[in-house]
């Protein structure tokens, strides 16, 4: 093959492939340009989740007509002047490829604002000339969720900048730009979560860690609420996540994560922001130092919070701390001796070693407490209590008479969500109603919950709905109605089922076994995991060398 130079339009499309993955990528690049231009107000408007229009207007320094034309050429930038600048980046971007890359896959206009201050960038019909890329875009709700997440992150990163996000004429986020981080958090997450955050401020050798973290009584199903900024830039770095989570290790249940908005201010020469084309990831010159700084900052803040909570709760006459908060949010206590359990089981008429078609297994012990040790007199059986309960609830949610059964809440509860979570919930309201939820809008990014599925009556309504919405957002969602319903059915069953670590009485274990064997598929949970494993007499004989 003959070696040849690529034409400029193809070079631009290749560059676009690195930095323009979806509409949210365009929003990110344009917003970062506004912030680097010194804007204190950034207005973002999108139509059809950015596929039809993305408009970003700011009050920054703006550009002259000549600069506007120059900015659309590759490798043009005002943010670096020498090679030394590459190793001490103080702006959000500098590549000089974002604008020409966007212009190569969309119709783009840059215009000074009528008031003479700032600039408005309009991007229309994104990927109109690259149908292969357009084909891989997700649903409008999913793409809008990514855009909302970008704006939320920068509203938190720059509390002194006012942000407004409007989608198809509806305002989804409006931060005041007061300079107070709590005001920005309030705009993004709502008042309920904001009340549960405590301040962090901790200097270390090369900088400072500051921001807000959640009390141990608040946790989330995934890490989306763990937000880190390094020198004002939103970043992803698994070492920062690990350091944060280590500080909470004994304070929140396994599988759940804290809320954090943490800023790491560090010498720019100590951090490399060029490890990813879009600068989403960073590397530190001294990982151990930064991890230790984050961990210590969080631990100190939690210790202060614990003392404050202890003072509020009081000390009893014996000097022991009075229990506070919700037991659902506290870690499970250590493993108990099995003696009392065995005594109780042996004295209970319902747990005698007898089997029948209604209950082919008899429980004899709860192990860890996560697994039910049972037997039919011939084999030893270990039952995963969560998987077993999940299967029974799934079948109830699949039944014609029980699928939509509701439990009306005595006191309706309100839940506040992020922009992305709001969009995910809105697109699934009808499907959730099919399984017993009664939910209505209650202000901007806020909803009121009046009823939950009957099978979920013992689960805190807010936690249940928040966890389900989180997973709906993570999955992205199918466009097929039956697939959507099936996903929700599995999620409701999973999050309503008893968890690993929950203690069961002998009667509860026996009841769970009976219910499991009344289902259509007692051997697996709805996700295909086994509900039980059997150890035959032959296997036991072999293991003991008999």
XYZ file of C-alpha atoms in Angstrom:
546
model
C 0.000 0.000 0.000
C 1.182 3.505 -0.801
C 1.826 5.820 2.162
C -0.062 9.090 1.878
C -1.215 12.020 3.985
C -4.800 11.967 5.167
C -7.097 14.843 4.155
C -7.963 17.406 6.839
C -11.644 16.431 7.060
C -10.703 12.794 7.795
C -8.075 13.888 10.331
C -10.721 15.946 12.112
C -13.138 12.996 12.204
C -10.430 10.789 13.712
C -9.753 13.449 16.352
C -13.493 13.716 16.965
C -13.602 9.967 17.602
C -11.229 10.490 20.537
C -13.090 13.284 22.299
C -16.676 13.342 20.931
C -18.308 10.100 22.023
C -21.856 11.383 22.569
C -23.780 14.677 23.072
C -22.471 14.942 26.642
C -18.911 15.062 25.248
C -19.814 18.188 23.265
C -21.397 19.773 26.326
C -18.279 19.016 28.378
C -15.890 20.594 25.865
C -18.001 23.725 25.416
C -18.611 24.223 29.140
C -14.903 23.817 29.883
C -14.107 26.472 27.276
C -16.601 28.797 28.975
C -15.032 28.224 32.384
C -11.511 28.716 31.046
C -12.760 32.003 29.556
C -13.632 33.208 33.068
C -17.418 32.838 32.787
C -19.486 33.272 35.959
C -22.721 32.294 34.219
C -23.153 29.321 31.853
C -26.513 28.585 30.235
C -26.874 25.202 28.510
C -29.868 24.365 26.319
C -30.404 21.062 24.536
C -33.073 19.616 22.289
C -33.688 15.909 21.781
C -30.933 15.072 24.304
C -28.422 17.103 22.291
C -28.947 15.207 19.055
C -30.805 18.135 17.487
C -29.295 21.115 19.335
C -26.699 21.949 21.964
C -26.367 25.598 22.887
C -23.875 26.908 25.463
C -23.968 30.625 26.254
C -21.620 32.281 28.732
C -20.515 35.686 29.960
C -16.799 34.961 29.682
C -14.128 36.915 27.847
C -15.429 35.880 24.430
C -13.568 36.049 21.119
C -13.200 38.447 18.229
C -14.431 37.427 14.776
C -10.873 36.662 13.705
C -10.267 34.537 16.824
C -13.522 32.670 16.206
C -12.347 31.618 12.754
C -8.929 30.679 14.096
C -10.431 28.623 16.959
C -12.038 26.266 14.436
C -8.652 25.256 13.065
C -6.779 22.295 14.538
C -4.149 22.929 17.207
C -5.230 26.503 17.820
C -5.398 27.425 21.515
C -4.933 30.277 23.939
C -4.139 27.980 26.852
C -0.522 26.974 26.296
C 2.499 28.879 25.019
C 5.385 26.440 25.521
C 6.177 22.782 26.153
C 6.624 23.530 29.854
C 2.912 24.356 30.102
C 2.076 20.752 29.204
C 3.481 19.552 32.528
C 1.692 22.027 34.765
C -1.817 22.301 33.335
C -3.871 25.013 35.041
C -6.839 25.083 32.648
C -9.559 22.535 31.915
C -8.490 22.010 28.325
C -5.827 22.936 25.829
C -5.705 20.344 23.055
C -6.930 22.780 20.406
C -8.875 19.960 18.779
C -12.252 20.113 20.512
C -13.886 22.833 18.400
C -12.665 21.605 15.001
C -13.523 18.038 16.047
C -17.078 19.063 16.935
C -17.371 21.052 13.713
C -16.331 17.981 11.714
C -19.306 15.909 12.957
C -21.976 18.602 13.401
C -23.107 21.984 12.142
C -21.496 24.506 14.470
C -21.767 28.252 14.961
C -19.830 30.551 17.289
C -21.212 34.030 17.878
C -20.549 36.882 20.349
C -23.501 37.521 22.649
C -25.707 40.518 21.749
C -24.810 42.199 25.034
C -21.172 42.228 23.953
C -19.993 39.924 26.737
C -19.290 36.249 26.317
C -19.961 33.792 23.543
C -22.720 31.450 22.386
C -21.783 28.145 20.766
C -24.500 26.236 18.901
C -24.078 22.663 17.719
C -26.835 21.253 15.518
C -27.603 17.813 14.052
C -24.757 16.031 15.817
C -23.240 13.118 13.830
C -25.309 13.995 10.753
C -22.364 12.956 8.567
C -21.227 9.981 10.671
C -24.295 7.712 10.836
C -22.279 4.841 12.290
C -21.554 6.892 15.414
C -25.139 8.178 15.592
C -26.475 4.621 15.453
C -24.730 3.755 18.722
C -26.284 6.573 20.738
C -28.639 5.431 23.508
C -32.171 6.571 24.302
C -32.857 10.270 24.860
C -33.295 9.639 28.592
C -29.879 7.947 28.823
C -28.074 10.584 26.765
C -29.798 13.363 28.718
C -28.702 11.700 31.925
C -25.067 11.929 30.828
C -25.510 15.611 29.984
C -27.149 16.287 33.343
C -24.282 14.531 35.099
C -21.718 16.743 33.340
C -23.492 19.960 34.329
C -24.022 18.715 37.891
C -20.316 17.921 38.266
C -19.258 21.382 37.114
C -21.894 23.078 39.260
C -20.246 21.323 42.218
C -16.732 22.033 40.984
C -17.400 25.761 40.516
C -19.879 26.955 43.171
C -19.151 30.574 42.179
C -20.477 29.959 38.653
C -24.214 29.964 37.978
C -25.298 27.048 35.769
C -28.652 26.445 34.121
C -29.542 23.340 32.130
C -32.673 23.410 29.991
C -33.900 20.376 28.031
C -36.680 20.778 25.476
C -37.890 23.897 27.276
C -37.802 22.424 30.809
C -35.252 23.613 33.380
C -33.555 20.558 34.898
C -30.837 22.223 36.961
C -30.319 25.771 38.159
C -27.401 26.534 40.484
C -27.162 30.044 41.992
C -23.413 30.666 41.687
C -23.080 32.122 45.197
C -19.647 30.624 45.802
C -20.980 28.476 48.653
C -20.499 24.748 48.035
C -23.588 23.882 50.080
C -25.730 26.045 47.779
C -24.390 24.167 44.773
C -25.020 20.796 46.439
C -28.550 21.931 47.279
C -29.194 22.725 43.600
C -27.804 19.378 42.446
C -28.958 16.918 45.135
C -31.737 18.684 47.033
C -32.151 19.632 50.712
C -32.518 16.157 52.231
C -29.090 14.887 51.194
C -27.466 18.285 51.770
C -28.525 18.166 55.446
C -26.626 14.891 55.902
C -23.264 16.202 54.687
C -20.401 17.283 56.933
C -17.355 19.436 56.062
C -13.854 18.174 55.349
C -10.743 20.349 55.449
C -7.327 18.749 55.812
C -3.898 20.061 54.691
C -1.125 17.706 53.594
C 2.463 18.063 52.434
C 1.741 19.069 48.834
C -1.721 20.536 49.123
C -5.137 20.307 50.724
C -8.231 18.076 50.754
C -11.554 19.790 51.415
C -15.246 19.454 50.629
C -18.227 17.532 52.001
C -18.908 13.894 52.913
C -21.973 12.030 54.144
C -22.643 10.863 57.668
C -22.461 7.056 58.050
C -26.272 6.946 58.203
C -26.415 7.767 54.481
C -25.137 5.455 51.744
C -25.789 4.685 48.102
C -25.889 1.580 45.946
C -23.059 2.632 43.630
C -20.108 5.029 43.443
C -21.851 7.692 41.338
C -22.130 9.932 44.389
C -18.381 9.747 45.037
C -17.186 12.905 43.266
C -13.574 14.061 43.137
C -12.053 17.230 41.746
C -8.311 17.699 41.310
C -7.359 21.347 40.935
C -10.940 22.121 39.929
C -11.163 19.369 37.314
C -13.654 16.502 37.722
C -11.658 13.282 37.542
C -11.948 9.535 37.888
C -9.241 7.790 39.868
C -9.916 4.458 41.543
C -7.248 5.149 44.178
C -9.214 8.182 45.394
C -12.361 6.046 45.594
C -10.490 3.372 47.524
C -9.064 5.863 50.012
C -12.525 7.305 50.661
C -14.154 3.897 51.076
C -11.434 2.658 53.426
C -12.344 5.445 55.844
C -15.965 4.167 55.888
C -15.098 0.459 55.960
C -16.610 -0.323 59.381
C -19.304 2.351 59.261
C -21.604 1.440 56.348
C -22.841 -1.959 55.077
C -20.840 -3.887 52.515
C -21.898 -3.178 48.960
C -22.944 0.393 49.689
C -20.969 3.581 49.200
C -20.723 7.030 50.803
C -21.595 10.394 49.300
C -18.616 12.700 48.834
C -17.769 15.940 47.062
C -14.037 16.223 47.644
C -11.505 18.664 46.240
C -7.823 17.781 46.074
C -5.718 20.902 45.630
C -2.173 19.923 44.676
C 0.864 21.296 42.875
C 0.029 20.886 39.133
C 3.499 19.440 38.592
C 2.480 16.527 40.899
C -0.435 15.398 38.708
C -0.625 14.220 35.086
C -3.942 15.055 33.399
C -2.894 13.773 29.980
C -3.483 10.040 30.477
C -6.859 10.145 28.699
C -7.920 12.091 25.562
C -10.778 13.767 27.437
C -8.753 14.173 30.665
C -11.275 12.156 32.677
C -8.486 10.268 34.418
C -5.380 11.525 36.206
C -2.167 10.090 37.620
C -0.318 11.359 40.671
C 3.435 11.473 41.074
C 2.978 10.144 44.633
C -0.143 7.984 44.881
C 0.520 6.938 48.480
C 0.723 10.534 49.698
C -2.565 11.545 48.031
C -4.427 8.412 49.169
C -3.253 8.903 52.736
C -4.295 12.564 52.641
C -7.817 11.691 51.453
C -8.202 8.839 53.943
C -7.007 10.964 56.876
C -9.175 13.910 55.843
C -12.296 11.741 55.805
C -11.420 9.906 59.033
C -10.885 13.162 60.922
C -14.210 14.548 59.677
C -16.040 11.328 60.616
C -14.477 11.308 64.085
C -15.682 14.858 64.690
C -19.123 13.914 63.383
C -19.226 10.818 65.596
C -18.436 12.886 68.678
C -21.119 15.417 67.764
C -23.664 12.637 67.210
C -22.630 11.014 70.476
C -23.171 14.271 72.327
C -26.610 14.559 70.741
C -27.512 10.981 71.617
C -26.118 11.104 75.153
C -24.380 8.536 77.327
C -26.311 6.099 79.465
C -25.656 5.536 83.184
C -23.230 2.698 82.493
C -21.098 4.786 80.186
C -22.296 3.035 77.011
C -23.272 4.976 73.931
C -26.999 5.234 73.337
C -27.957 3.735 69.974
C -28.754 6.293 67.297
C -29.779 6.271 63.652
C -31.337 3.491 61.626
C -30.302 -0.106 62.185
C -30.620 -0.601 58.425
C -27.620 1.668 57.954
C -25.385 0.153 60.668
C -22.953 -2.723 60.062
C -24.035 -6.220 61.129
C -22.572 -7.381 64.437
C -20.046 -10.219 64.604
C -20.803 -13.935 64.238
C -22.770 -15.356 67.159
C -22.192 -18.707 68.765
C -24.554 -21.224 67.187
C -25.433 -22.872 70.490
C -28.602 -20.880 71.191
C -29.777 -21.259 67.593
C -29.419 -25.017 67.778
C -31.188 -25.148 71.152
C -34.057 -23.066 69.778
C -34.303 -25.226 66.670
C -34.350 -28.445 68.651
C -37.112 -27.152 70.922
C -39.293 -25.843 68.077
C -42.057 -28.135 66.875
C -41.874 -26.573 63.397
C -38.228 -27.517 62.885
C -38.206 -31.193 63.691
C -36.198 -33.294 61.262
C -39.105 -34.297 59.079
C -39.859 -33.549 55.454
C -42.950 -33.609 53.283
C -43.906 -32.457 49.754
C -44.700 -28.932 51.036
C -41.302 -28.630 52.718
C -38.765 -31.073 51.285
C -35.954 -29.628 53.422
C -35.686 -28.947 57.128
C -33.502 -26.036 58.330
C -31.028 -26.862 61.086
C -28.737 -23.812 61.207
C -28.107 -20.329 59.795
C -24.479 -19.897 58.744
C -22.622 -16.539 58.762
C -25.678 -15.550 58.767
C -26.119 -15.766 55.016
C -26.739 -19.422 54.259
C -29.364 -21.779 55.618
C -28.008 -25.233 56.420
C -30.777 -27.735 55.727
C -31.279 -31.423 55.074
C -33.796 -33.919 53.755
C -32.254 -36.675 55.877
C -30.071 -37.916 53.012
C -28.211 -34.862 51.709
C -26.787 -31.694 53.223
C -28.093 -28.541 51.504
C -26.802 -24.941 51.705
C -29.378 -22.324 50.703
C -28.450 -18.728 49.832
C -31.135 -16.852 51.779
C -31.045 -13.744 49.531
C -31.235 -15.705 46.266
C -34.016 -17.913 47.643
C -36.121 -14.983 48.843
C -35.452 -13.126 45.579
C -36.892 -16.078 43.640
C -40.041 -16.196 45.774
C -40.638 -12.442 45.426
C -40.001 -12.554 41.682
C -42.696 -15.208 41.290
C -45.120 -13.105 43.339
C -44.412 -10.119 41.094
C -45.033 -12.342 38.066
C -48.414 -13.625 39.278
C -51.576 -12.179 37.774
C -53.178 -11.593 41.191
C -50.130 -10.333 43.063
C -47.997 -8.508 40.459
C -49.433 -5.023 41.068
C -50.310 -5.367 44.755
C -49.452 -2.193 46.682
C -48.722 -1.178 50.231
C -50.017 2.341 50.854
C -47.586 4.375 52.970
C -49.130 5.851 56.110
C -47.039 8.961 55.519
C -46.058 9.639 51.882
C -42.335 10.179 51.424
C -40.487 12.567 49.149
C -37.331 11.595 47.292
C -34.861 13.943 45.630
C -32.841 12.760 42.655
C -30.086 13.972 40.390
C -30.927 15.078 36.849
C -29.964 11.721 35.360
C -31.906 9.776 37.983
C -34.948 11.990 37.438
C -34.941 11.241 33.719
C -34.525 7.516 34.351
C -37.460 7.539 36.776
C -39.690 9.620 34.489
C -39.175 7.188 31.614
C -40.183 4.249 33.838
C -43.077 5.677 35.898
C -45.754 3.623 34.108
C -43.702 0.436 34.381
C -43.110 0.974 38.100
C -46.842 1.498 38.579
C -47.447 -1.993 37.164
C -45.641 -3.449 40.177
C -47.335 -1.430 42.910
C -45.480 1.882 43.047
C -47.494 5.075 43.247
C -45.183 7.989 42.436
C -45.841 11.563 41.319
C -43.714 14.601 40.503
C -43.279 16.935 43.457
C -41.228 19.843 42.184
C -37.970 20.029 40.275
C -36.139 16.659 40.449
C -38.334 15.724 43.406
C -41.033 13.048 43.688
C -43.588 11.918 46.238
C -44.010 8.196 46.927
C -47.465 7.188 48.142
C -47.276 3.411 47.730
C -44.699 0.671 47.181
C -45.043 -2.964 46.053
C -46.619 -5.145 48.737
C -43.552 -7.408 48.680
C -41.421 -4.367 49.592
C -43.443 -3.216 52.603
C -40.586 -3.799 55.077
C -37.986 -1.876 53.051
C -37.570 1.910 53.559
C -39.383 3.414 50.573
C -36.711 5.989 49.791
C -33.869 3.513 49.865
C -35.804 1.022 47.728
C -36.715 3.537 45.031
C -33.315 5.197 45.035
C -31.535 1.870 44.583
C -33.880 0.823 41.760
C -33.504 4.156 39.948
C -29.720 3.930 40.309
C -29.682 0.571 38.557
C -32.126 1.729 35.869
C -29.759 4.600 35.159
C -26.729 2.302 35.076
C -28.391 -0.163 32.693
C -29.342 2.562 30.250
C -32.705 0.956 29.629
C -34.205 -0.960 26.730
C -36.732 0.537 24.343
C -38.840 -2.638 24.457
C -41.705 -2.428 26.944
C -41.580 -6.066 28.062
C -37.819 -5.929 28.582
C -38.233 -2.786 30.708
C -40.881 -4.476 32.842
C -38.791 -7.608 33.249
C -35.802 -5.544 34.402
C -37.934 -3.714 36.965
C -39.467 -6.977 38.185
C -35.970 -8.334 38.853
C -34.847 -5.117 40.533
C -37.864 -4.960 42.863
C -37.401 -8.618 43.822
C -33.664 -8.174 44.404
C -33.892 -5.030 46.522
C -36.884 -6.292 48.541
C -35.324 -9.643 49.406
C -33.603 -10.323 52.718
C -29.894 -9.599 52.554
C -26.779 -11.503 53.428
C -26.107 -10.852 57.103
C -29.757 -10.695 58.202
C -30.572 -13.096 60.994
C -33.559 -15.398 60.628
C -35.460 -17.365 63.233
C -35.970 -21.113 62.713
C -39.607 -20.395 61.796
C -38.527 -17.822 59.203
C -36.014 -20.238 57.680
C -38.644 -22.955 57.434
C -41.149 -20.543 55.892
C -38.615 -19.391 53.302
C -37.886 -22.978 52.280
C -41.596 -23.739 51.877
C -42.114 -20.610 49.787
C -39.082 -21.385 47.622
C -40.352 -24.835 46.679
C -43.706 -23.382 45.637
C -41.997 -21.353 42.867
C -41.634 -22.512 39.287
C -37.822 -22.516 39.370
C -36.653 -23.072 42.968
C -33.074 -23.917 41.974
C -32.074 -20.481 40.628
C -32.719 -16.822 41.370
C -34.105 -14.519 38.607
C -30.538 -13.610 37.614
C -29.603 -17.253 37.096
C -27.526 -17.762 40.256
C -28.099 -20.995 42.201
C -30.340 -20.754 45.252
C -28.862 -23.896 46.798
C -26.061 -26.423 46.561
C -26.332 -30.039 47.653
C -23.704 -32.285 49.223
C -24.669 -35.924 48.779
C -23.998 -38.773 51.170
C -21.465 -40.167 48.696
C -19.581 -36.850 48.639
C -19.548 -36.685 52.433
C -18.289 -40.265 52.632
C -15.497 -39.458 50.182
C -14.499 -36.261 52.014
C -14.230 -38.104 55.322
C -12.396 -41.031 53.757
C -14.928 -43.556 55.003
